[in-house]
Coordinates of C-alpha atoms and ligand atoms in Angstrom, one line a residue:
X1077 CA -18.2 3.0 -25.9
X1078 CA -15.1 1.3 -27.6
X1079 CA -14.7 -1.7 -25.4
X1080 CA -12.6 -3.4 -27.9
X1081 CA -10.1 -0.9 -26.7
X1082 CA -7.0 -2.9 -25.5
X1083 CA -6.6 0.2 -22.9
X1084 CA -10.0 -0.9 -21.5
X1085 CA -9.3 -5.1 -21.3
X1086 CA -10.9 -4.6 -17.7
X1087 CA -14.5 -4.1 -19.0
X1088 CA -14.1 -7.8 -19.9
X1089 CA -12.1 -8.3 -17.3
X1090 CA -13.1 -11.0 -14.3
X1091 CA -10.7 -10.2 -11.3
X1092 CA -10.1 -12.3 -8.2
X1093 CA -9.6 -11.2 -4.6
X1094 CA -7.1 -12.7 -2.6
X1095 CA -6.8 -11.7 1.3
X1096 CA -3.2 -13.0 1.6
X1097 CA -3.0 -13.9 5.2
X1098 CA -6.0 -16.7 4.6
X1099 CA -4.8 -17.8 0.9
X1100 CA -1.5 -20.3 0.8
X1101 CA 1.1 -20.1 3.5
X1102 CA 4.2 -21.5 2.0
X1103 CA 6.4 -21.8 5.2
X1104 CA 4.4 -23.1 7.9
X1105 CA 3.7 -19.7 10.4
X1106 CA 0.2 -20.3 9.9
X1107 CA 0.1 -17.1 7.9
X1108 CA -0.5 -16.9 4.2
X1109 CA 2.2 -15.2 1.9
X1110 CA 3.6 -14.5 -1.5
X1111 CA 5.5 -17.2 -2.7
X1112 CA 2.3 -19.3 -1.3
X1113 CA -0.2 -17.1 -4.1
X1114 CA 2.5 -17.5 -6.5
X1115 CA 2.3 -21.3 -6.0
X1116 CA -1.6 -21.2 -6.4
X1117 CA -1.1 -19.0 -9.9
X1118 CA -2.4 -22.5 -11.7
X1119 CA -5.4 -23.1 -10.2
X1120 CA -6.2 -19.1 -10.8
X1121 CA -5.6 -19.9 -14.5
X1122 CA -7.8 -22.7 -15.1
X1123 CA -10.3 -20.6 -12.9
X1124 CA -9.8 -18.1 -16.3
X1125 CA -9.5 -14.8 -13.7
X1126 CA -7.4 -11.6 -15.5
X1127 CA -6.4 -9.5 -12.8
X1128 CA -6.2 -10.5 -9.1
X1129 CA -6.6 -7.7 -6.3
X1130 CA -4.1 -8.1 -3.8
X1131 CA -5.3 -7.0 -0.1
X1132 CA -2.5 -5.1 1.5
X1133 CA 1.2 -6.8 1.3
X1134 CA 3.0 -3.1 2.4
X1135 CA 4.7 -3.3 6.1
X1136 CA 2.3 -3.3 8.6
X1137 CA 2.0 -3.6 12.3
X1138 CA -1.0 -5.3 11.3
X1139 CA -3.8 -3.7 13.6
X1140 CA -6.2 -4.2 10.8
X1141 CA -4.8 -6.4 8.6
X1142 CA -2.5 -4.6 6.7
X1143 CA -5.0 -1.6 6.1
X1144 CA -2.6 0.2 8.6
X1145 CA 0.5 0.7 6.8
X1146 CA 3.5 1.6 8.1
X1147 CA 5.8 1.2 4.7
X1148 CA 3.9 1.4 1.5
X1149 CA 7.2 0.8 -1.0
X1150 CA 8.2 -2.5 1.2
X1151 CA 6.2 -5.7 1.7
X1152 CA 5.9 -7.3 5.3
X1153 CA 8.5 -9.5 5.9
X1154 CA 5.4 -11.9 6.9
X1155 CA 4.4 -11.9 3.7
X1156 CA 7.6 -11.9 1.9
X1157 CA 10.1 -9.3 -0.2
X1158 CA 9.9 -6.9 -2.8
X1159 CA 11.5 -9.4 -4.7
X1160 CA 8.8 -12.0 -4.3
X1161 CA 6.5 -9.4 -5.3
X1162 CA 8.5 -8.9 -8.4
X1163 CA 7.8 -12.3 -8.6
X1164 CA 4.1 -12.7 -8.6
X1165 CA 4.1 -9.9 -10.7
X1166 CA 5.9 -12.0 -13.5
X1167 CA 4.7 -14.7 -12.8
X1168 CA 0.9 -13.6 -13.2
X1169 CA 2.4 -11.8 -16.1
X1170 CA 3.1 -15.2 -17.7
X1171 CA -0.1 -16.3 -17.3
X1172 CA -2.0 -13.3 -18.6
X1173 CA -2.8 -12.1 -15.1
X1174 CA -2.3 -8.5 -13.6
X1175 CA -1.9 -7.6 -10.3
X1176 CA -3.7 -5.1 -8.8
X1177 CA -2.5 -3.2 -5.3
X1178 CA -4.6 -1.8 -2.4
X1179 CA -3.7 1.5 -2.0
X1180 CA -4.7 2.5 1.6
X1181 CA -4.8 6.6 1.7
X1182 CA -7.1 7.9 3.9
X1183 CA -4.8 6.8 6.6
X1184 CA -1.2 5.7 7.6
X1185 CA -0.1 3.4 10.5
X1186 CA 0.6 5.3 13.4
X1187 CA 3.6 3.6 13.0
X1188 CA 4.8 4.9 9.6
X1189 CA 8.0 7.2 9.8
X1190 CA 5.5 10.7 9.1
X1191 CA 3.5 9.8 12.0
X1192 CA 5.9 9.2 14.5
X1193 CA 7.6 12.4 13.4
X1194 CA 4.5 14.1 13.0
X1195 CA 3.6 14.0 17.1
X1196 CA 7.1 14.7 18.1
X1197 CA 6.2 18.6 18.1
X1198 CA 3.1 20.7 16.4
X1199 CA 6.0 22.6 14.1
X1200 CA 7.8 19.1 13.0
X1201 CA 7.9 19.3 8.9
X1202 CA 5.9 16.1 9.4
X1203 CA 3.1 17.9 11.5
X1204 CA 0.6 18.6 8.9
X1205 CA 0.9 15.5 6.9
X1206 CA -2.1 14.4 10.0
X1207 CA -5.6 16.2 11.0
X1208 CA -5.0 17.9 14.4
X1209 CA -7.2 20.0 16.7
X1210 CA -7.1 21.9 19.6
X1211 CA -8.6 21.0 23.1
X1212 CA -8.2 19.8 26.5
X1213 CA -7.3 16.2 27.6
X1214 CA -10.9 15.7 28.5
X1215 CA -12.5 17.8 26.0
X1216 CA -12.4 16.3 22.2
X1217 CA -13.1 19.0 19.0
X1218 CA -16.6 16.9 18.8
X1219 CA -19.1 13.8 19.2
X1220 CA -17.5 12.0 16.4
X1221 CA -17.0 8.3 16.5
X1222 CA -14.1 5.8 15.0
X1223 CA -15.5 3.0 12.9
X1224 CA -14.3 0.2 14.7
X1225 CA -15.1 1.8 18.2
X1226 CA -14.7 4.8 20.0
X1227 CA -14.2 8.6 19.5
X1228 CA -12.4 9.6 16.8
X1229 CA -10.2 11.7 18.6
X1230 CA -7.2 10.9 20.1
X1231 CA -5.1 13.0 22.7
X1232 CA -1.2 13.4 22.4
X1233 CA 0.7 15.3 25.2
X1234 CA 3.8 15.8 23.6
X1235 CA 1.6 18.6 21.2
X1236 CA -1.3 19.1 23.4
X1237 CA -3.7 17.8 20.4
X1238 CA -6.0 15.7 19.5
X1239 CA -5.5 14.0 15.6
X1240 CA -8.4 12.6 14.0
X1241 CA -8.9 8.8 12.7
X1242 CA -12.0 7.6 11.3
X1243 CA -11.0 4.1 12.0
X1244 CA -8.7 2.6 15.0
X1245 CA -6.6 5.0 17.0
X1246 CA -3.4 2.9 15.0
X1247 CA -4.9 4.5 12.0
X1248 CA -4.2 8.2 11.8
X1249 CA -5.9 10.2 9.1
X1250 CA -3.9 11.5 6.5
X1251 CA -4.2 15.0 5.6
X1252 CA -4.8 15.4 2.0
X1253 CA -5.1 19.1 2.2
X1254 CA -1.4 19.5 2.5
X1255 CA -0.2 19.6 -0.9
X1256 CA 3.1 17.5 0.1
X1257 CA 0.7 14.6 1.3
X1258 CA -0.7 14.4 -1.9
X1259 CA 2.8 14.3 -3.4
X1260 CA 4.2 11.7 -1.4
X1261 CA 1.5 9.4 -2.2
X1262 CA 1.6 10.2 -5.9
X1263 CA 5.4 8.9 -5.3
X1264 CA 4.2 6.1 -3.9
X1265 CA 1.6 4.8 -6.4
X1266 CA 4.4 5.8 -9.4
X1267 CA 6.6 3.5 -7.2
X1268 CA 4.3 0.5 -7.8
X1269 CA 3.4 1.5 -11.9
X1270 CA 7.1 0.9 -12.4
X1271 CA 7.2 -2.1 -10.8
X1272 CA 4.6 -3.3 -13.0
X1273 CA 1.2 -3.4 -11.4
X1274 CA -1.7 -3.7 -13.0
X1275 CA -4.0 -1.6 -11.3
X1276 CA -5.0 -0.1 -7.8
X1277 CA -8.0 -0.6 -5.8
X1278 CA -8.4 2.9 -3.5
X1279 CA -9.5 1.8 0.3
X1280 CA -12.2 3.8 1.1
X1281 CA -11.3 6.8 -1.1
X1282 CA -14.7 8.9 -1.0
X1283 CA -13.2 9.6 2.8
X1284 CA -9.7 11.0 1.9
X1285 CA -11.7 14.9 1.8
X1286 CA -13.0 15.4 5.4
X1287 CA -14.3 18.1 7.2
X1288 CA -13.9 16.8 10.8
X1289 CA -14.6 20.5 11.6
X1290 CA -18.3 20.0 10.0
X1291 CA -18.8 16.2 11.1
X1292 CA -18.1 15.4 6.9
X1293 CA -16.3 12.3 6.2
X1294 CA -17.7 11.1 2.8
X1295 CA -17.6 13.3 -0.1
X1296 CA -16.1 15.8 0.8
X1297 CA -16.0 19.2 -1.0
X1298 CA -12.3 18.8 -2.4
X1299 CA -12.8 14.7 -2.9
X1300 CA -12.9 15.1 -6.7
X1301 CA -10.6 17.5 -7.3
X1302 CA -8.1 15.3 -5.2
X1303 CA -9.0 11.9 -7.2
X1304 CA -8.5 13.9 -10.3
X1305 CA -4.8 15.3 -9.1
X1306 CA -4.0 11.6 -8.4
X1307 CA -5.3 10.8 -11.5
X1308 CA -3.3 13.3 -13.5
X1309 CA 0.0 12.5 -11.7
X1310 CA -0.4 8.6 -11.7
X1311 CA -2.4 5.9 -13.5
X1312 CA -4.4 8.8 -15.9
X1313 CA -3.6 7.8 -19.4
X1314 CA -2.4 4.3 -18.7
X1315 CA -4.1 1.3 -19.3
X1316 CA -4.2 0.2 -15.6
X1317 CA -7.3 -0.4 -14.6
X1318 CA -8.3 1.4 -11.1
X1319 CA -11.4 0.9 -8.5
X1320 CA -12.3 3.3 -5.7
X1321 CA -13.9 1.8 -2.5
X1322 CA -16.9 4.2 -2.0
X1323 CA -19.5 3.4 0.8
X1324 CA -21.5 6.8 -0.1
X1325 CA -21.9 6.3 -3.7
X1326 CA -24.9 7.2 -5.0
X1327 CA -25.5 6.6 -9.2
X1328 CA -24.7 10.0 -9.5
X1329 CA -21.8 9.7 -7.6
X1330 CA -20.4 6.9 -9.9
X1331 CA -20.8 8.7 -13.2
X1332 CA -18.4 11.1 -11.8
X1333 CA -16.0 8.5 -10.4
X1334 CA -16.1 6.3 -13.4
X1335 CA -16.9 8.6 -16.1
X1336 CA -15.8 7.2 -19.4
X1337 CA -13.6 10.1 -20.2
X1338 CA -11.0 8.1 -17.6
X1339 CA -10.3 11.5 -15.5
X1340 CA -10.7 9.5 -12.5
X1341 CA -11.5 5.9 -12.0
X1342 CA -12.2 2.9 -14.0
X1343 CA -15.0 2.1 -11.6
X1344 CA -16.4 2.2 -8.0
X1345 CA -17.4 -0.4 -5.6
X1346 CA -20.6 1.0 -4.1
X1347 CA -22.4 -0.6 -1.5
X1348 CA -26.2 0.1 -1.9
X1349 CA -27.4 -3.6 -2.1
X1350 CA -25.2 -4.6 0.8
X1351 CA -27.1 -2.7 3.2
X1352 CA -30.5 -4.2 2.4
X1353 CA -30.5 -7.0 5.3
X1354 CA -29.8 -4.7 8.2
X1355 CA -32.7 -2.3 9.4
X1356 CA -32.3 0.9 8.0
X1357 CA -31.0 3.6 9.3
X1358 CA -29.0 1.2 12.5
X1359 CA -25.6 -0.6 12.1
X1360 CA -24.8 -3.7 9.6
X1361 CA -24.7 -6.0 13.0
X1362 CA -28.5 -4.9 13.5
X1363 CA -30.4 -8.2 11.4
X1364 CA -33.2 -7.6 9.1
X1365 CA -34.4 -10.4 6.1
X1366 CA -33.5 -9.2 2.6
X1367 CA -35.9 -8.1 0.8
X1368 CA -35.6 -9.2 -2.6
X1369 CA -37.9 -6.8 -4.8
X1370 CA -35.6 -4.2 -3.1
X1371 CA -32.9 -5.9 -4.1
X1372 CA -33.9 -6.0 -7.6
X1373 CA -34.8 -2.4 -7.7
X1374 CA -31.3 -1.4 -6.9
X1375 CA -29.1 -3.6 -8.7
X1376 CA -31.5 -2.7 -11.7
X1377 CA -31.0 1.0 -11.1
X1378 CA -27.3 0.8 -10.7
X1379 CA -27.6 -1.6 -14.5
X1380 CA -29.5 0.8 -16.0
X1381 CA -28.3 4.5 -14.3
X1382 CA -24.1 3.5 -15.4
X1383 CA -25.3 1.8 -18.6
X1384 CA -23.2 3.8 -21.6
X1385 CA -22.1 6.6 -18.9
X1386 CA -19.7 4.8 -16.4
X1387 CA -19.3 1.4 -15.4
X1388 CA -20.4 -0.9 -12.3
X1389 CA -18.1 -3.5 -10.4
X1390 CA -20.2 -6.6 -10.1
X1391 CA -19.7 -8.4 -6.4
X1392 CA -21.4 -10.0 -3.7
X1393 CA -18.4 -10.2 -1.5
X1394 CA -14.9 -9.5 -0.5
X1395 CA -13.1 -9.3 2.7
X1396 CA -15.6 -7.1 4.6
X1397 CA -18.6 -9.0 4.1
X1398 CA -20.2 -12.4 4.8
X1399 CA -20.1 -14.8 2.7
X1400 CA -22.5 -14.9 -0.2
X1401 CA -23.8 -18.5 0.1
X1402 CA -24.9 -18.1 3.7
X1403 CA -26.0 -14.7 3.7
X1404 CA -28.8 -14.6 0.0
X1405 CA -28.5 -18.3 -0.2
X1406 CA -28.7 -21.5 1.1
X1407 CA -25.3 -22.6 2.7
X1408 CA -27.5 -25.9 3.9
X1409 CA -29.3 -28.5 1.5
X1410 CA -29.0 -26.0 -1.4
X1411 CA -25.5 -25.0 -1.0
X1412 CA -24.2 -26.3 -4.4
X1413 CA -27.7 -24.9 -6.5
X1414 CA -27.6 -21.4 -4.8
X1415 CA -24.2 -20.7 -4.8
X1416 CA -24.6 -21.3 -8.8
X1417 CA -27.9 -19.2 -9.2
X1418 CA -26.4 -16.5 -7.1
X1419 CA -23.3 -16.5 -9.4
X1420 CA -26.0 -16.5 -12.1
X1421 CA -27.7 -13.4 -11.3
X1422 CA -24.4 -11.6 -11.1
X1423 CA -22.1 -12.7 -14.1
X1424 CA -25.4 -11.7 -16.3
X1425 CA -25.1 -8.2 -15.8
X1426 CA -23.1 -5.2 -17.3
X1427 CA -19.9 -4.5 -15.1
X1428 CA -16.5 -5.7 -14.4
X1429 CA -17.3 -9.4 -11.6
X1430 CA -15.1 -9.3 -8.6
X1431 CA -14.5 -13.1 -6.9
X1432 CA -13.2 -13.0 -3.3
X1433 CA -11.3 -16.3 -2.5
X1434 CA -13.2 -19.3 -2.0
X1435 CA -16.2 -17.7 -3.1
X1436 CA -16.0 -20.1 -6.4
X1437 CA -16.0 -23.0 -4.1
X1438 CA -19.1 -22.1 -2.2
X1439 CA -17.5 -21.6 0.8
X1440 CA -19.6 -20.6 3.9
X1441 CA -19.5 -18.4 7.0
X1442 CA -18.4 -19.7 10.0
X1443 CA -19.8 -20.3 13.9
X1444 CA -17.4 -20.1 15.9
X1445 CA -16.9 -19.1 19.8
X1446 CA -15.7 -15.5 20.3
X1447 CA -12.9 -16.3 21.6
X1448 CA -11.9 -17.8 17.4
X1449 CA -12.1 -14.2 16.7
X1450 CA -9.3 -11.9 15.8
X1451 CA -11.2 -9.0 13.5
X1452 CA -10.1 -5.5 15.1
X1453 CA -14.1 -4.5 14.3
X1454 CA -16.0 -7.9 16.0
X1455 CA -13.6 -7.8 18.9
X1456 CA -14.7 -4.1 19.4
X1457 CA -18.1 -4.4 18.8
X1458 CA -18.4 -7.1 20.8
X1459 CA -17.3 -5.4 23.9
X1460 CA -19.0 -2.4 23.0
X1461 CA -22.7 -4.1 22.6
X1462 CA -21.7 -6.3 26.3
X1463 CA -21.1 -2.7 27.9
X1464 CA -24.4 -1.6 26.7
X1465 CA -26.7 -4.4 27.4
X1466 CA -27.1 -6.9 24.4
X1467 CA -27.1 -10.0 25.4
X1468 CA -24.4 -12.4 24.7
X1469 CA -26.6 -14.6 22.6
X1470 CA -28.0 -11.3 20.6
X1471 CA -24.2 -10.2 19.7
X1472 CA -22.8 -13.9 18.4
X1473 CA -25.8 -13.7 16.5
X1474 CA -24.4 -10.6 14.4
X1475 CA -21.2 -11.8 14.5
X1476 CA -22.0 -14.8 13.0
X1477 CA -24.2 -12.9 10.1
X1478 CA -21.9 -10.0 9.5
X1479 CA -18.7 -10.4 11.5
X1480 CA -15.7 -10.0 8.7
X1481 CA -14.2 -13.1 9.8
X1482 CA -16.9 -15.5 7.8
X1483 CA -14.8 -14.1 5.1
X1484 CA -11.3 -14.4 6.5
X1485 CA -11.1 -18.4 7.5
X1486 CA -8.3 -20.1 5.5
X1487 CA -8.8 -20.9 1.6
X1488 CA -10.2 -24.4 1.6
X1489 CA -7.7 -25.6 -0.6
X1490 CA -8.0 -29.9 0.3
X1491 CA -9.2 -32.4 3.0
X1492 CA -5.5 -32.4 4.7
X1493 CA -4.5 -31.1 7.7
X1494 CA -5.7 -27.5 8.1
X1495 CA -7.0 -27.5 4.4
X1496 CA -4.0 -27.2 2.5
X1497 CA -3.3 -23.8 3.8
X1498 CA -0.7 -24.5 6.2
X1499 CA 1.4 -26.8 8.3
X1500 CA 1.2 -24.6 11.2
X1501 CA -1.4 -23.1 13.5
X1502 CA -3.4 -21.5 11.2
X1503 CA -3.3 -17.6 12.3
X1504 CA -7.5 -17.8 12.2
X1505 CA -9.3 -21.4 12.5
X1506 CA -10.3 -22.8 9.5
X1507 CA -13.7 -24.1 8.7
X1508 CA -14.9 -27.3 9.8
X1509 CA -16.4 -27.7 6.8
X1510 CA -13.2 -27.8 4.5
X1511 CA -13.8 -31.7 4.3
X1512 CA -17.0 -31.2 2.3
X1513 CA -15.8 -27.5 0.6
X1514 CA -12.5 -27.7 -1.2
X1515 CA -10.8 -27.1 -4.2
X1516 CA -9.4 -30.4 -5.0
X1517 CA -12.4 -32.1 -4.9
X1518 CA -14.4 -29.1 -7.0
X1519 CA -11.6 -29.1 -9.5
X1520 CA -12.2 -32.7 -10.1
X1521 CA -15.8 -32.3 -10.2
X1522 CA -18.2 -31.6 -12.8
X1523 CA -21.0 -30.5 -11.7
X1524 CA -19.0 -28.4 -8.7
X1525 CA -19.6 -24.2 -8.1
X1526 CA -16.2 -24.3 -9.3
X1527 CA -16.8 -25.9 -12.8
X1528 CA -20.2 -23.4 -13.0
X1529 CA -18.0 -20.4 -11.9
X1530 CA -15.6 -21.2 -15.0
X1531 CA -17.7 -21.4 -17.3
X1532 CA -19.8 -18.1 -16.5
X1533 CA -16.6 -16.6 -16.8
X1534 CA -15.6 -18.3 -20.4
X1535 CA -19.4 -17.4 -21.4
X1536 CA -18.5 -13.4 -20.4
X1537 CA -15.0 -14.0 -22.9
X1538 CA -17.2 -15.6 -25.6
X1539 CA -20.2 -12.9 -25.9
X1540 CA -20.3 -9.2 -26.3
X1541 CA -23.6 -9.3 -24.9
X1542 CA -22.7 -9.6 -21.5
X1543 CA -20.1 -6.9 -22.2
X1544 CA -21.8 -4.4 -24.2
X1545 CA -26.0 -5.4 -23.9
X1546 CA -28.4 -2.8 -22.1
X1547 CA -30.6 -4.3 -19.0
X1548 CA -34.0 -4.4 -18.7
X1549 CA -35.4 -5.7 -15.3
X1550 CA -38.3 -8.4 -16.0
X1551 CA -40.9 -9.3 -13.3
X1552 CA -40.2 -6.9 -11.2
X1553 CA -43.0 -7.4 -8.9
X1554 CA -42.5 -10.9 -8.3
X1555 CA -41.1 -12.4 -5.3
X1556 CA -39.9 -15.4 -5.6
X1557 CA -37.5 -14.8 -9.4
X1558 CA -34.9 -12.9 -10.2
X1559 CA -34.9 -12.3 -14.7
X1560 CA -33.9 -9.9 -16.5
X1561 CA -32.9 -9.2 -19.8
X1562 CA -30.0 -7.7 -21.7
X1563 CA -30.2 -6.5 -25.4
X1564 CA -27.1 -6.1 -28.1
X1565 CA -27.5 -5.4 -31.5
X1566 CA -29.6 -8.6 -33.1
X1567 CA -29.1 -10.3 -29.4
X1568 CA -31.1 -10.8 -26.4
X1569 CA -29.9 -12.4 -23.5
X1570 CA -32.5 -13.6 -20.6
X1571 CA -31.1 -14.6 -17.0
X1572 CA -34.0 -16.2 -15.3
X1573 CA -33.6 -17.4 -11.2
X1574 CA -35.1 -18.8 -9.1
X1575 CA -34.3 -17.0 -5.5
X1576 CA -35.5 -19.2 -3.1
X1577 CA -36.1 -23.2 -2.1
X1578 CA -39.6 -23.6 -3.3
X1579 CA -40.0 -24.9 -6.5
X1580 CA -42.4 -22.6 -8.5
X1581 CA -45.4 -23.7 -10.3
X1582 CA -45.7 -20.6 -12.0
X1583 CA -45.0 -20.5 -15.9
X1584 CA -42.1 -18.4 -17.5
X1585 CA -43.1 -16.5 -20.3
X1586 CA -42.5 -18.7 -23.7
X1587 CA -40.1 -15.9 -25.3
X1588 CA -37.6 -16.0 -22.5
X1589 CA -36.8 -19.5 -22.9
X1590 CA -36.8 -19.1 -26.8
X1591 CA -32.9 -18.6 -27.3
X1592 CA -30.3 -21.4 -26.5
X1593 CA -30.0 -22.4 -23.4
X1594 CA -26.4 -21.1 -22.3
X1595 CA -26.2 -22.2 -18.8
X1596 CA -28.1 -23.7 -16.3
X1597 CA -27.7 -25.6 -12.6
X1598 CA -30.1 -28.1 -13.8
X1599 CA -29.7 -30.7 -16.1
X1600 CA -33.1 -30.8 -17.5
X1601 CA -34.7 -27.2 -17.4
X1602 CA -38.6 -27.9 -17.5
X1603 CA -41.6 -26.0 -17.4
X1604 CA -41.2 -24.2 -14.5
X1605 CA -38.7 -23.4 -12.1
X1606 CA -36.8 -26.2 -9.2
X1607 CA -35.0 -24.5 -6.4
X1608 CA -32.7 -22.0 -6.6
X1609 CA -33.0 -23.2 -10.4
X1610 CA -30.8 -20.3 -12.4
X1611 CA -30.7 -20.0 -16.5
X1612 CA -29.6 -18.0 -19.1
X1613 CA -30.8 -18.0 -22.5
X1614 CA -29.5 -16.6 -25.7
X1615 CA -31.9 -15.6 -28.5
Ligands
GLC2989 C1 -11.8 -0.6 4.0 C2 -11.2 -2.0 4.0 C3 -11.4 -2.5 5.4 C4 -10.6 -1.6 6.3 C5 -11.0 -0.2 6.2 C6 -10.0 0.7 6.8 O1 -13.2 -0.6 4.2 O2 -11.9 -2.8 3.1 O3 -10.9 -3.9 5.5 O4 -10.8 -2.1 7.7 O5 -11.1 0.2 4.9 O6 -8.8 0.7 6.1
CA2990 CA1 3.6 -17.8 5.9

C-alpha cells in the first residue's frame, strides 16, 4: 500500500457531510443553500475536515430531497447557481477542502426531460432510457414493493406499461442496460470533473443492475461490469476520491468495489453494523437493543477482512440514520462523555471517517408530533403501519428511533432565533435543544465534543498508525468495553471504551495502558474504567 501517494490523500482523509437544506440558509426561506455553506467554510476549517460530501444540489422537484433529480448539470434555484457552486468549489479550494457530489443513478426525477419523453410513446428515442413491462391496469409484472411504500410498479396509459422504481413513484429507474443511459451519465459526471469536484459519492449504486424480471435489485449480474465502464470513462485514473452507497455489501463484496488497483471505487459505505438494533430479518422501524459483542464482531471483521486489500469508510451516521448520540449512546446525563467515546471507537480504526453535520456537536434525535414530519419515507410508513394495525403510540416510537428526520433538523449553529440557521420558518423545526447544543458555545469550549472531535482528527494527521496499523480486536467477550489494538511497524496503538454508564471495577490489562496516553474524555484516567470513559494509548 503506498498511502503516501498524493493520488490517495483520501486514506487520510476526514470528510464531512453536509445535508444542505438543514446547514445555513443565507436568505431567509427557511431553506439552507450555497452561499450559506460557503459562509460556514471557517468553522469547517478549524474543524480540520478535507473533503465535504455535498447531498444533492442538482434541480429537483424535491420529492425526496433532491435524490430525485430532474437536472443533474444545474443546481436548484433553492439552493443557488452554478456559479455559486463554482464558488464553493473555490472557496473550499482555498482552504484545502474538496467537494464531493452525490451522484444519484439508479433513478431520475420523473420530472427530468428523458422521462417525460420517455412516457410520451413506447418507440420515443427516450423510451428505453426507463425499465418498462407489459400488463394490465390491474395486473403489475410482480409482488415487488417501492422502498418508501407501495408497489414498484407504476401504470402509464399513454404506453399501456408499467415502469419500475425501487423508491417513490417520482423516482423512475434508470435503465442502465441501454448503452446510451450509461453514456449520458458518463457526460454528466465528466461535466462535474471539469468543474472541479473532488469526488463522487454513488447513491445506492449496488442497485443500478436489476433484474425486476427475477425480483434482483442488489448486485446484480452486470453491476460490476457497469461500475467499471463508469470507472473507465470518468474518475478512473484521477485522483478524485469516489464512494459507492452499497446496502448489500458483504466483505467480499467490498474488496471488489474498493480493490486497491482503483478499477472501481475508492471505497464503500456498507451497512452491516447499522442493522444490529432492529430484529433481524423485519424492517429498521422494527426496535431491538444493540447488541454490543455483535457489534464488535462485525466492525472487527470489516477492520480485519479490508485490511491491505480495500478500504472501509468509517461512520455512524449520515442523512439516513439516527443520530449517533441517542441511538449507541447516552443523549441524556452522558451526552458530552458518550458522544466522545463513540467518536473514540471510530477515529481508532483503519478507514476513511465520515462526520454528518452536527454530529461533532453531539447533537440529538428529535421527538416531535407527526405532524413536524416531512420525510417522504416516515410520512409513508406511518400511514402504512396505521392501515395495518400498529398503534399510534407503537409507530412514533420508530419514528422517533429511526425516522430520517432526527438527522435532518437544522444545524445548531447558536442560541438565536432558530439556531442560527435561518431568519425564516425553518423548512423542518429545529431542535429544542439548540440552546444547550451549539456550535458557538462548543467552539468556545474546551472540554466540548467539538474540541474532542478536532483533535481525533489532528491525532489521524499526526500518526501513520491510525492510517496504515493492522487491527486486532481485544476482549472480545466482554460486554461492557470496547478495545482494540492496532499495530505499525515499532507502534502499537490501544483504544480502550467504556460502552455503557456503569463504571467498571474490572482491571485493564497493564500493557494496554503502557504507551502515552493520546486522548481521553477524562481528565484523570485511573485504574479502571468511569462511564462511557474512552482512551487511546500509544506505545
Ligand atoms: C439513498 C439516499 C437516500 C435516498 C435513496 C434514494 O439511500 O441516501 O436519502 O432516499 O438513496 O435515492
Ligand atoms: Ca435559503
Amino acid at each position: 500500500m503506498k498511502t503516501t501517494e498524493k493520488s490517495l490523500w483520501w486514506k487520510s482523509a476526514v470528510i464531512y457531510q453536509i445535508y444542505p437544506r438543514s446547514f445555513q440558509d443565507s436568505n431567509g426561506d427557511g431553506i439552507g443553500d450555497i452561499p450559506g455553506i460557503i459562509s460556514r467554510l471557517d468553522y469547517l476549517a478549524d474543524l480540520g475536515i478535507d473533503a465535504i460530501w455535498l447531498s444533492p444540489v442538482y434541480r429537483s422537484p424535491q420529492d425526496d430531497n433532491g435524490y430525485d433529480i430532474s437536472d443533474y448539470c444545474d443546481v436548484d434555484p433553492m439552493f443557488g447557481t452554478l456559479t455559486d457552486m463554482d464558488a464553493l468549489i473555490s472557496e473550499a479550494g482555498k482552504r484545502h477542502i474538496r467537494i464531493i457530489m452525490d451522484l444519484v443513478l439508479n433513478h431520475s426525477s420523473d420530472e427530468h426531460p428523458w422521462f417525460i419523453q420517455a412516457r410520451k410513446s413506447r418507440d420515443n428515442p427516450f423510451h428505453d432510457y426507463y425499465i418498462w413491462r407489459d400488463g394490465s391496469k390491474d395486473v403489475p409484472p410482480n409482488d415487488m414493493k417501492a422502498c418508501f411504500g407501495g408497489p414498484a410498479w407504476t401504470w402509464v396509459p399513454s404506453v399501456q406499461q408499467y415502469y419500475f422504481h425501487q423508491f417513490s413513484v417520482k423516482q423512475p429507474d434508470l435503465n442502465w442496460d441501454n448503452p446510451k443511459v450509461r453514456k449520458e451519465i458518463y457526460k454528466i459526471i465528466n461535466f462535474w470533473i471539469e468543474r472541479g469536484v473532488g469526488g463522487f459519492r454513488l447513491d445506492v449504486i449496488d442497485q443500478i443492475a436489476k433484474e425486476p424480471d427475477l425480483k434482483i435489485t442488489n448486485n446484480g449480474p452486470m453491476l460490476h461490469a457497469y461500475i467499471r465502464e463508469m470507472n473507465r470513462h470518468t474518475f478512473g485514473g484521477t485522483d478524485l476520491v469516489t464512494v459507492g452507497e452499497a446496502w448489500g455489501a458483504t466483505v467480499e463484496d467490498a474488496k471488489i468495489y474498493s480493490d486497491p488497483s482503483g478499477r472501481e471505487f475508492s471505497m464503500v459505505f456498507q451497512f452491516e453494523h447499522i442493522g444490529l438494533d432492529q430484529i433481524p430479518g423485519k424492517e429498521k422501524w422494527d426496535l431491538a437493543p444493540l447488541d454490543w459483542i455483535k457489534l464488535k464482531k462485525v466492525l472487527s471483521k470489516w477492520q480485519i477482512g479490508l485490511h491491505g486489500c480495500g478500504w472501509n469508510s468509517l461512520f455512524w451516521n449520515n442523512h439516513d440514520l439516527p443520530r449517533i448520540v441517542s441511538r449507541w449512546g447516552d443523549d441524556g446525563k452522558f451526552r458530552i462523555k458518550s458522544a466522545k467515546m463513540l467518536a473514540t471507537l471510530l477515529y481508532g480504526m483503519q478507514g476513511t471517517p465520515y462526520i454528518y453535520q452536527g454530529e461533532e456537536l453531539g447533537m440529538t434525535n428529535a421527538s416531535y408530533d407527526i405532524s413536524d414530519y416531512r420525510d417522504i419515507e416516515t410520512l409513508h410508513m406511518y400511514r402504512e403501519r396505521l392501515a395495518k394495525g400498529y398503534s399510534e403510540a407503537d409507530v412514533m416510537r420508530s419514528i422517533h428511533a429511526k425516522g430520517r428526520d432526527n438527522a435532518r433538523t437544522p444545524m445548531q449553529w447558536d442560541n438565536s432565533k432558530n439556531a442560527g440557521f435561518s431568519d425564516g420558518e425553518p423548512w423542518l423545526r429545529v431542535n429544542p435543544n439548540y440552546m444547550q447544543i451549539n456550535a458557538e458555545d462548543e467552539t468556545h469550549t474546551n472540554d466540548s465534543v467539538f474540541a474532542y472531535y478536532k483533535d481525533l482528527i489532528a491525532l489521524r494527521k499526526k500518526y501513520p498508525i491510525f492510517i496504515e496499523g493492522d487491527y486486532q480486536l481485544l476482549m472480545s467477550d466482554n460486554p461492557d468495553i470496547f478495545a482494540y489494538k492496532r499495530t505499525w511497524k515499532e507502534q502499537t496503538l490501544y483504544v480502550i471504551c467504556n460502552i455503557g454508564a456503569k463504571e467498571l471495577k474490572e482491571v485493564i490489562p497493564k500493557d494496554y495502558t503502557h504507551g502515552t496516553l493520546l486522548k481521553s474524555n477524562y481528565a484523570e484516567p485511573g485504574s479502571y474504567l468511569k462511564p462511557y470513559e474512552a482512551r487511546i494509548y500509544l506505545k
